[in-house]
Coordinates of C-alpha atoms in Angstrom, one line a residue:
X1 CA 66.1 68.7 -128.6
X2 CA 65.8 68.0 -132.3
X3 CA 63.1 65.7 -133.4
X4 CA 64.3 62.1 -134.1
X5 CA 62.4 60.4 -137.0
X6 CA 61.8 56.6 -137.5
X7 CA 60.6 55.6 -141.0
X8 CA 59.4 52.5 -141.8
X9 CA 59.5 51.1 -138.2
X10 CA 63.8 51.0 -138.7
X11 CA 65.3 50.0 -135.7
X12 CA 65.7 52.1 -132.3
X13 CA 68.2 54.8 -132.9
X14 CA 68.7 54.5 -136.5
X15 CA 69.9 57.4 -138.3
X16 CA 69.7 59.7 -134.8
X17 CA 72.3 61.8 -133.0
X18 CA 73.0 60.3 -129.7
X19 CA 74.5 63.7 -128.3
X20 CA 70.7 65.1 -128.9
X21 CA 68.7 62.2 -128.7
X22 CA 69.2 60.0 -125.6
X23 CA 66.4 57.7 -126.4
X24 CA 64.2 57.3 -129.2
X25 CA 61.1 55.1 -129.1
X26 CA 58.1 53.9 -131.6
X27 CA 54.5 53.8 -130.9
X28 CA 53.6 50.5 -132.3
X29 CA 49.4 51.8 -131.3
X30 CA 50.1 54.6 -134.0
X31 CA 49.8 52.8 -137.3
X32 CA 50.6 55.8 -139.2
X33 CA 54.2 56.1 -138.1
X34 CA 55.1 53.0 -140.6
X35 CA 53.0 54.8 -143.2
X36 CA 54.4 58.6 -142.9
X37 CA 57.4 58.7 -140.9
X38 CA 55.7 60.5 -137.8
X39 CA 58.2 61.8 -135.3
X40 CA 57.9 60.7 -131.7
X41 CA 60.6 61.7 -128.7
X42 CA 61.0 61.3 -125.3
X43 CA 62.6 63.2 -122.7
X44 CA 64.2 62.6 -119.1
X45 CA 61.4 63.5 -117.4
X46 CA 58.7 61.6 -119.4
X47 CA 61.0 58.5 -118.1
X48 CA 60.6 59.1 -114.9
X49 CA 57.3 60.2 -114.2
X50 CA 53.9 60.6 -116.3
X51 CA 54.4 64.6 -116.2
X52 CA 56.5 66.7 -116.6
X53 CA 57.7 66.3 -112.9
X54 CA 60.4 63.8 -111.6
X55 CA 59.3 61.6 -108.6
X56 CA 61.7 59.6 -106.3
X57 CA 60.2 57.5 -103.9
X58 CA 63.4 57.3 -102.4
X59 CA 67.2 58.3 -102.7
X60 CA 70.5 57.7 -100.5
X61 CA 73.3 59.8 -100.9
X62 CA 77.0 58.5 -99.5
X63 CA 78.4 61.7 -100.7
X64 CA 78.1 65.9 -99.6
X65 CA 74.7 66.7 -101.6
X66 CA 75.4 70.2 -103.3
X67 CA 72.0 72.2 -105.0
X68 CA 72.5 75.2 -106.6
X69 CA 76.2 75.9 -105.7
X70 CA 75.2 77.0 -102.0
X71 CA 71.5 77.2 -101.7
X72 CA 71.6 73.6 -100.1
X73 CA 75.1 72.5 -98.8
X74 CA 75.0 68.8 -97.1
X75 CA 78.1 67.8 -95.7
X76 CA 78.6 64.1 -95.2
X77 CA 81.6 64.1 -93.0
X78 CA 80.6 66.7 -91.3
X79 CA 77.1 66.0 -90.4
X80 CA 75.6 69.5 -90.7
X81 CA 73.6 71.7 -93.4
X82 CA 74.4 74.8 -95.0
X83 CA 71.3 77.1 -96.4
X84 CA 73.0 79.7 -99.0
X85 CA 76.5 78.9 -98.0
X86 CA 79.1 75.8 -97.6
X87 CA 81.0 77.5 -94.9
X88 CA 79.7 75.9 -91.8
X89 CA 79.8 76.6 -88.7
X90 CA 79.9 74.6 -85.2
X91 CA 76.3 74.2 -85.1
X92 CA 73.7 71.9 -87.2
X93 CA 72.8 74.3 -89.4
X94 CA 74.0 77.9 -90.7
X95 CA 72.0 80.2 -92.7
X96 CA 73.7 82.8 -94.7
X97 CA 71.1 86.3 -94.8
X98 CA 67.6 86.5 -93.5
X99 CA 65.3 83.9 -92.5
X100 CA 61.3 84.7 -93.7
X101 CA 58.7 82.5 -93.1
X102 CA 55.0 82.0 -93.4
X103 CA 54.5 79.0 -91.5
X104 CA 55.8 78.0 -87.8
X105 CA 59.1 77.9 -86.3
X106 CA 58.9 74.8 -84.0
X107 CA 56.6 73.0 -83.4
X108 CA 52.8 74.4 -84.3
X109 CA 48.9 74.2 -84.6
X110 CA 49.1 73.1 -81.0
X111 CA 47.8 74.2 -77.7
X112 CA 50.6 73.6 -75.4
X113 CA 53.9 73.2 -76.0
X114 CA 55.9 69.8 -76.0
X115 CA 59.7 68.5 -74.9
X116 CA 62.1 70.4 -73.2
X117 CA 62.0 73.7 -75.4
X118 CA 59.9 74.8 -77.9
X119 CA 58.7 77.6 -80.0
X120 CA 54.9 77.1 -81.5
X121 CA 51.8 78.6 -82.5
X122 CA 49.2 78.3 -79.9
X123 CA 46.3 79.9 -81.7
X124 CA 45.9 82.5 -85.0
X125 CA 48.1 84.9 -84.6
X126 CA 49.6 83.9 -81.3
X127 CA 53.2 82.9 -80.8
X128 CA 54.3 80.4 -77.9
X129 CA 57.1 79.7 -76.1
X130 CA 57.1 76.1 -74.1
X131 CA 59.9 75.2 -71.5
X132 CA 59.7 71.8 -70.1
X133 CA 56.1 71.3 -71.6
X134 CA 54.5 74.2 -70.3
X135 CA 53.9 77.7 -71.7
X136 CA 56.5 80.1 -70.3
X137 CA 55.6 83.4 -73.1
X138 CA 53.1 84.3 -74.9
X139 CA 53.4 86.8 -77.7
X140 CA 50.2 88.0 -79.6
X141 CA 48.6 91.2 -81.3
X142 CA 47.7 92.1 -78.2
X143 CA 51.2 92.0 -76.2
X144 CA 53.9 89.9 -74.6
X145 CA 52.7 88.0 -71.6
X146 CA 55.3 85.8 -69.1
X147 CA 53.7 83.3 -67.6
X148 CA 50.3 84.9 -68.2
X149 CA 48.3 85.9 -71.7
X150 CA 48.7 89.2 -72.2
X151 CA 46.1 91.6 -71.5
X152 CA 48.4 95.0 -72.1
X153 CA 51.8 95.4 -74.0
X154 CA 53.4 93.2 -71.0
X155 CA 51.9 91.5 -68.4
X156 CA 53.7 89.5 -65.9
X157 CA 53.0 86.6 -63.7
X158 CA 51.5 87.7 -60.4
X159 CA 51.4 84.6 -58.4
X160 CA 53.3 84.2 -55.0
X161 CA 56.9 84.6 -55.7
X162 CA 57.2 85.4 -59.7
X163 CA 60.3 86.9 -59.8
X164 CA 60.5 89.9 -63.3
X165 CA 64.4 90.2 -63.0
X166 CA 67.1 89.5 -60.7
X167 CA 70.8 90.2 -60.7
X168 CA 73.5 89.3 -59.5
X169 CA 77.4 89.4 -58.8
X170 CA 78.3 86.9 -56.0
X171 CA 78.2 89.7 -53.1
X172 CA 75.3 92.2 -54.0
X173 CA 72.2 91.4 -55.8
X174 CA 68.9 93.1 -56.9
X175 CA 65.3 91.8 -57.4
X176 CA 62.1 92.7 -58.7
X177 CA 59.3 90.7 -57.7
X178 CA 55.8 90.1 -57.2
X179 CA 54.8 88.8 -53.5
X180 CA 51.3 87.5 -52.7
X181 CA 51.2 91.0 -51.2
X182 CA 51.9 92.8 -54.3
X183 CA 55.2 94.0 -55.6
X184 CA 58.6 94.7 -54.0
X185 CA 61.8 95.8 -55.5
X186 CA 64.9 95.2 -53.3
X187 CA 68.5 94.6 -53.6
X188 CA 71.1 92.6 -50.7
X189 CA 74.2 94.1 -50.3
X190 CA 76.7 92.0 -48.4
X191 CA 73.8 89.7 -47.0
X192 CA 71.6 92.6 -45.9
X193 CA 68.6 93.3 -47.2
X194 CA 68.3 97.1 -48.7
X195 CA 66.5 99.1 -51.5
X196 CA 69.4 101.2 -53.1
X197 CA 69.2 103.9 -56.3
X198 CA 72.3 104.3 -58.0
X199 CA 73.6 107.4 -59.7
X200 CA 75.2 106.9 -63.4
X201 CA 78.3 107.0 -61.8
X202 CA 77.6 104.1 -59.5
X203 CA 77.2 106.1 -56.4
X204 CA 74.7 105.3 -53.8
X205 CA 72.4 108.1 -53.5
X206 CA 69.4 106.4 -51.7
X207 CA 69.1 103.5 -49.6
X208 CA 66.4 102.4 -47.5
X209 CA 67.3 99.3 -45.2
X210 CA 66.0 96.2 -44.3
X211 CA 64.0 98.2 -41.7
X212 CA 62.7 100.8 -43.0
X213 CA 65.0 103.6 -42.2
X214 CA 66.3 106.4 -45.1
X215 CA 69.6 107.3 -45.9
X216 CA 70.6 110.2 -49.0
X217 CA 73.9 109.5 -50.1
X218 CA 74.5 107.8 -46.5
X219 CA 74.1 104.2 -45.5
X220 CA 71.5 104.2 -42.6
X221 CA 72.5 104.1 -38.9
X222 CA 71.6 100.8 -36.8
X223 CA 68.7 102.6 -35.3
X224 CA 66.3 100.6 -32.7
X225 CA 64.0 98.5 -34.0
X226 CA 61.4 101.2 -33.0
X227 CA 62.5 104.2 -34.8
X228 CA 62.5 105.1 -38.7
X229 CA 65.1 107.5 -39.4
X230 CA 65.7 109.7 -42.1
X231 CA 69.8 110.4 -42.3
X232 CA 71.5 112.9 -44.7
X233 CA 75.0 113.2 -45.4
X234 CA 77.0 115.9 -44.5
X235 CA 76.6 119.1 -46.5
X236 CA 72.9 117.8 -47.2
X237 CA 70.0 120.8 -47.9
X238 CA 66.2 120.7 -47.9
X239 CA 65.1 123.0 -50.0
X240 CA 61.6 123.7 -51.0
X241 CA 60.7 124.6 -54.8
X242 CA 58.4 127.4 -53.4
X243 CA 58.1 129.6 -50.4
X244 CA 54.9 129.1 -48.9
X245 CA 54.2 125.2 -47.8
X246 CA 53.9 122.9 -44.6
X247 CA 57.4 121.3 -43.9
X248 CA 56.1 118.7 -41.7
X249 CA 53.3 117.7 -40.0
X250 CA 52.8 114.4 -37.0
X251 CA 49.5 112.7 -36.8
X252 CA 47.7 114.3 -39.6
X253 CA 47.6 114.6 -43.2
X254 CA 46.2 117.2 -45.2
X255 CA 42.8 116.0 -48.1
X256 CA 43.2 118.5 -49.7
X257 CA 40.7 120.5 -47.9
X258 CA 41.3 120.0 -44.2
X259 CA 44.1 119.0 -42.3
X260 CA 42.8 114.9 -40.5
X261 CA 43.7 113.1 -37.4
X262 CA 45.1 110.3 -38.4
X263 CA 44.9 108.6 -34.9
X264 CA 43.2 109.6 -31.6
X265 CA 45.5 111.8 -30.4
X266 CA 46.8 115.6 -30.5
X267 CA 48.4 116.6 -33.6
X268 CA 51.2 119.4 -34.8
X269 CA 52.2 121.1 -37.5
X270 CA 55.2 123.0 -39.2
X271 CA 55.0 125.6 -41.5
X272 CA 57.0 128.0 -43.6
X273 CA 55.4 131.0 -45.3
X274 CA 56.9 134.0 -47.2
X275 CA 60.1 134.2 -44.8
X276 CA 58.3 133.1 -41.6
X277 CA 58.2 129.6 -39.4
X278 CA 55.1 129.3 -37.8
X279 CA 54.3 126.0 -35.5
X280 CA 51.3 125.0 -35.2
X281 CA 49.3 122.5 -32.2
X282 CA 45.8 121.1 -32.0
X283 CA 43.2 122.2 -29.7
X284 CA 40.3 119.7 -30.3
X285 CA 39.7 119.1 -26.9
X286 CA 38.5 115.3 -27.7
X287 CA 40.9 114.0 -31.0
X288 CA 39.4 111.5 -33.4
X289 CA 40.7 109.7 -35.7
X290 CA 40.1 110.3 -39.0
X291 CA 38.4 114.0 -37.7
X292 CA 38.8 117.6 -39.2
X293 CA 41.6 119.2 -37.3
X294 CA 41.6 122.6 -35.6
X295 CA 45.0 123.6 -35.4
X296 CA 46.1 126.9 -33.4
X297 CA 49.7 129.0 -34.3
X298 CA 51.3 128.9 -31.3
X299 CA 54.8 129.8 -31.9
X300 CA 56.0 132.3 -35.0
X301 CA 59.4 133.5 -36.1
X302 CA 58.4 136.0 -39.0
X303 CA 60.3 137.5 -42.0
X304 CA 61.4 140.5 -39.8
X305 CA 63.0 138.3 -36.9
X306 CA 59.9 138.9 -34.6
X307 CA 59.4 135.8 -31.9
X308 CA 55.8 135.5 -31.1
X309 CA 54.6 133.2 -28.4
X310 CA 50.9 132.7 -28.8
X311 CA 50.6 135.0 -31.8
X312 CA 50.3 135.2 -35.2
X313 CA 51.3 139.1 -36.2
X314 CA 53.3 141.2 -34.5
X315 CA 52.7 144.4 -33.9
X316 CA 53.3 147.3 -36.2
X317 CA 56.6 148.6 -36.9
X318 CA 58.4 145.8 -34.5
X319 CA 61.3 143.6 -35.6
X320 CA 63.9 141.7 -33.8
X321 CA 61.5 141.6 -30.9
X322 CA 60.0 139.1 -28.3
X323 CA 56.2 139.3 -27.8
X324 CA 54.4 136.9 -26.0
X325 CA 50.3 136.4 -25.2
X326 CA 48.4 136.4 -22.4
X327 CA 49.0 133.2 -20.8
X328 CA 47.4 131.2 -17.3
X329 CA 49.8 131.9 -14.8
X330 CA 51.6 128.9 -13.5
X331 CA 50.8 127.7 -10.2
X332 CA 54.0 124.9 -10.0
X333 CA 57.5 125.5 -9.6
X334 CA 59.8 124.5 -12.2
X335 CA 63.8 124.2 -11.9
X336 CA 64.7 127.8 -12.9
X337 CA 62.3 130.0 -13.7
X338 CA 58.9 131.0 -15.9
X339 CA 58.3 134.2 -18.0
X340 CA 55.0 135.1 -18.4
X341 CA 52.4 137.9 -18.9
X342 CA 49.1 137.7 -17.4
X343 CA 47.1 140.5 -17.5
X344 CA 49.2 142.8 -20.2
X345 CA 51.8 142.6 -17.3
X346 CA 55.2 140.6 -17.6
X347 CA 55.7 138.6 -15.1
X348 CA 58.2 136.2 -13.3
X349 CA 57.7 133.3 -11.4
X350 CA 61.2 131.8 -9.5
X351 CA 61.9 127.8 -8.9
X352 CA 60.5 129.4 -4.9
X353 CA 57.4 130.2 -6.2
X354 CA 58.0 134.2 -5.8
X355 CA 56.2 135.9 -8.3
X356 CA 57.9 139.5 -9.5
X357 CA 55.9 142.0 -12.2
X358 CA 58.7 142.7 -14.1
X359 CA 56.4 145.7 -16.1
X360 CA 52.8 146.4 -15.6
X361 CA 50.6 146.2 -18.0

């Protein structure tokens, strides 16, 4: 703005160019204007405030309130803001680009949250989010925390109940939750309960029911209430990655050292080794729980098609044959008939009780 210059105290204005000089004024205190002609001027801003700032205690606008072209859109009829654009949409407020702040989202600087839904800062660092007045996530350096602070990248809630994620469509439905006896993961399929794993084509492949019994790729039978089953479906294989391990074993499990009773009573075993099926039986005479078994081989199949009855190798050159210990001879009948050798000798018992030698030893 051009200087304006008053000489001679002449009136306000005189001899200035209104276009350039909205107001001119005089400084009656500064005697030396009259004298020399000093120039004083005064802008806008010195008018409304004693810096270089403008205040407004207040301000009503009837009208939309534009700043910048779109960096602050106000619609009046519409009753919503626009940050960096005037194209609104249904909600309150639409931002055009990215959002970057430095201070809280929400409420913040509090301790718990407050209303019906809030995001706030809790504590340095620590991000909170409050439904219905209490703190339903926690998100800090440390991790992300649901119902709980977060010790680890995620913790979850472990009291009675807490549910981490359900599903559902109407008919079938899945959860995952945490029980006052610890986790469970199961799924209800047409009102009964079931754990199922799903191929990526949608297929059942597992399922294990309500009561505990196992189907692959097969729902499980209605077994009694006293039996776990294991059912496969047809065409099903076991198969073993290597050739030497036990199959199966009943009332023992193996530390890693020795095979244990589990319970107080006789226990058996199943093997298969290098081509052969070997079955195994205790002979502690007095089983205890939590004891070292002694198991004894007492039936073989081997590689070369041998059946042994009481032992382990058979003899050299053999295949395809039948050998058999010496047993006790049996002192009952039976329906039918026993096979035995007592002695080296084979022997015969009938469902009379005759006794033939059949060879001699």
């Amino acid at each position: 703005m051009p200087d304006s210059k008053i000489t001679a105290l002449a009136s306000t204005g005189t001899g200035t160019d209104p276009a350039n000089d909205p107001l001119v004024i005089v400084d009656v205190s500064d005697t030396s204007m009259a004298a020399s002609g000093t120039t004083k001027k005064v802008t806008l801003n010195n008018l409304l405030a004693c810096s270089p700032t403008a205040t407004l205690a207040s301000a009503t606008i009837t009208g939309d309130l534009t700043v910048d072209t779109n960096t602050l859109y106000v619609s009046s009829s519409a009753d919503k803001v626009g940050i960096g654009t005037t194209s609104l949409s249904n909600e309150k407020l639409t931002v055009a680009g990215n959002i970057s702040a430095n201070a809280w989202l929400g409420r913040s600087n509090i301790s718990a949250p407050a209303g019906d839904c809030s995001i706030f800062r809790s504590a340095d660092n620590t991000l909170g989010f409050g439904i219905a007045s209490s703190t339903a996530m926690t998100l800090n350096a440390t991790g992300l925390g649901v119902g709980v602070s977060p010790t680890n990248k995620l913790n979850l809630a472990t009291s009675s109940g807490s549910c981490i994620a359900g599903m559902t469509n109407g008919t079938n439905s899945c959860r995952y939750a945490i029980d006052s006896t610890g986790p469970y993961i199961y799924s209800l399929t047409g009102g009964a309960q079931s754990l199922r794993v799903l191929a990526p084509t949608g297929s059942t492949v597992f399922t294990i029911d309500g009561s505990g019994n196992v189907g692959i790729s097969v729902t499980p039978s209605a077994w009694g209430s006293g039996t776990k089953a294991l059912e496969f479906a047809n065409g099903s294989v076991i198969s073993f990655a290597g050739y030497i391990g036990t199959v199966g074993t009943a009332n023992s499990y193996y530390n890693g050292t020795n095979f244990i009773f589990k319970t107080a009573a006789p226990a058996a075993r199943y093997d298969q080794d290098n081509g052969a099926h070997k079955w195994f039986r205790s002979t502690n005479v007095t089983p205890a729980a939590d004891g070292t078994i002694t198991f004894d081989q007492a039936m073989t199949l081997d590689a070369s098609g041998n059946l042994l009855v009481g032992l382990a190798t058979a003899g050299t050159t053999a295949a395809k044959t039948i050998q058999i210990a010496n047993g006790t001879a049996p002192t009952a009948n039976v329906t039918g008939g026993q096979l035995y050798v007592e002695a080296g000798a084979l022997k015969y018992r009938g469902s009379s009780g005759t006794v033939t030698t059949i060879a001699n030893a």
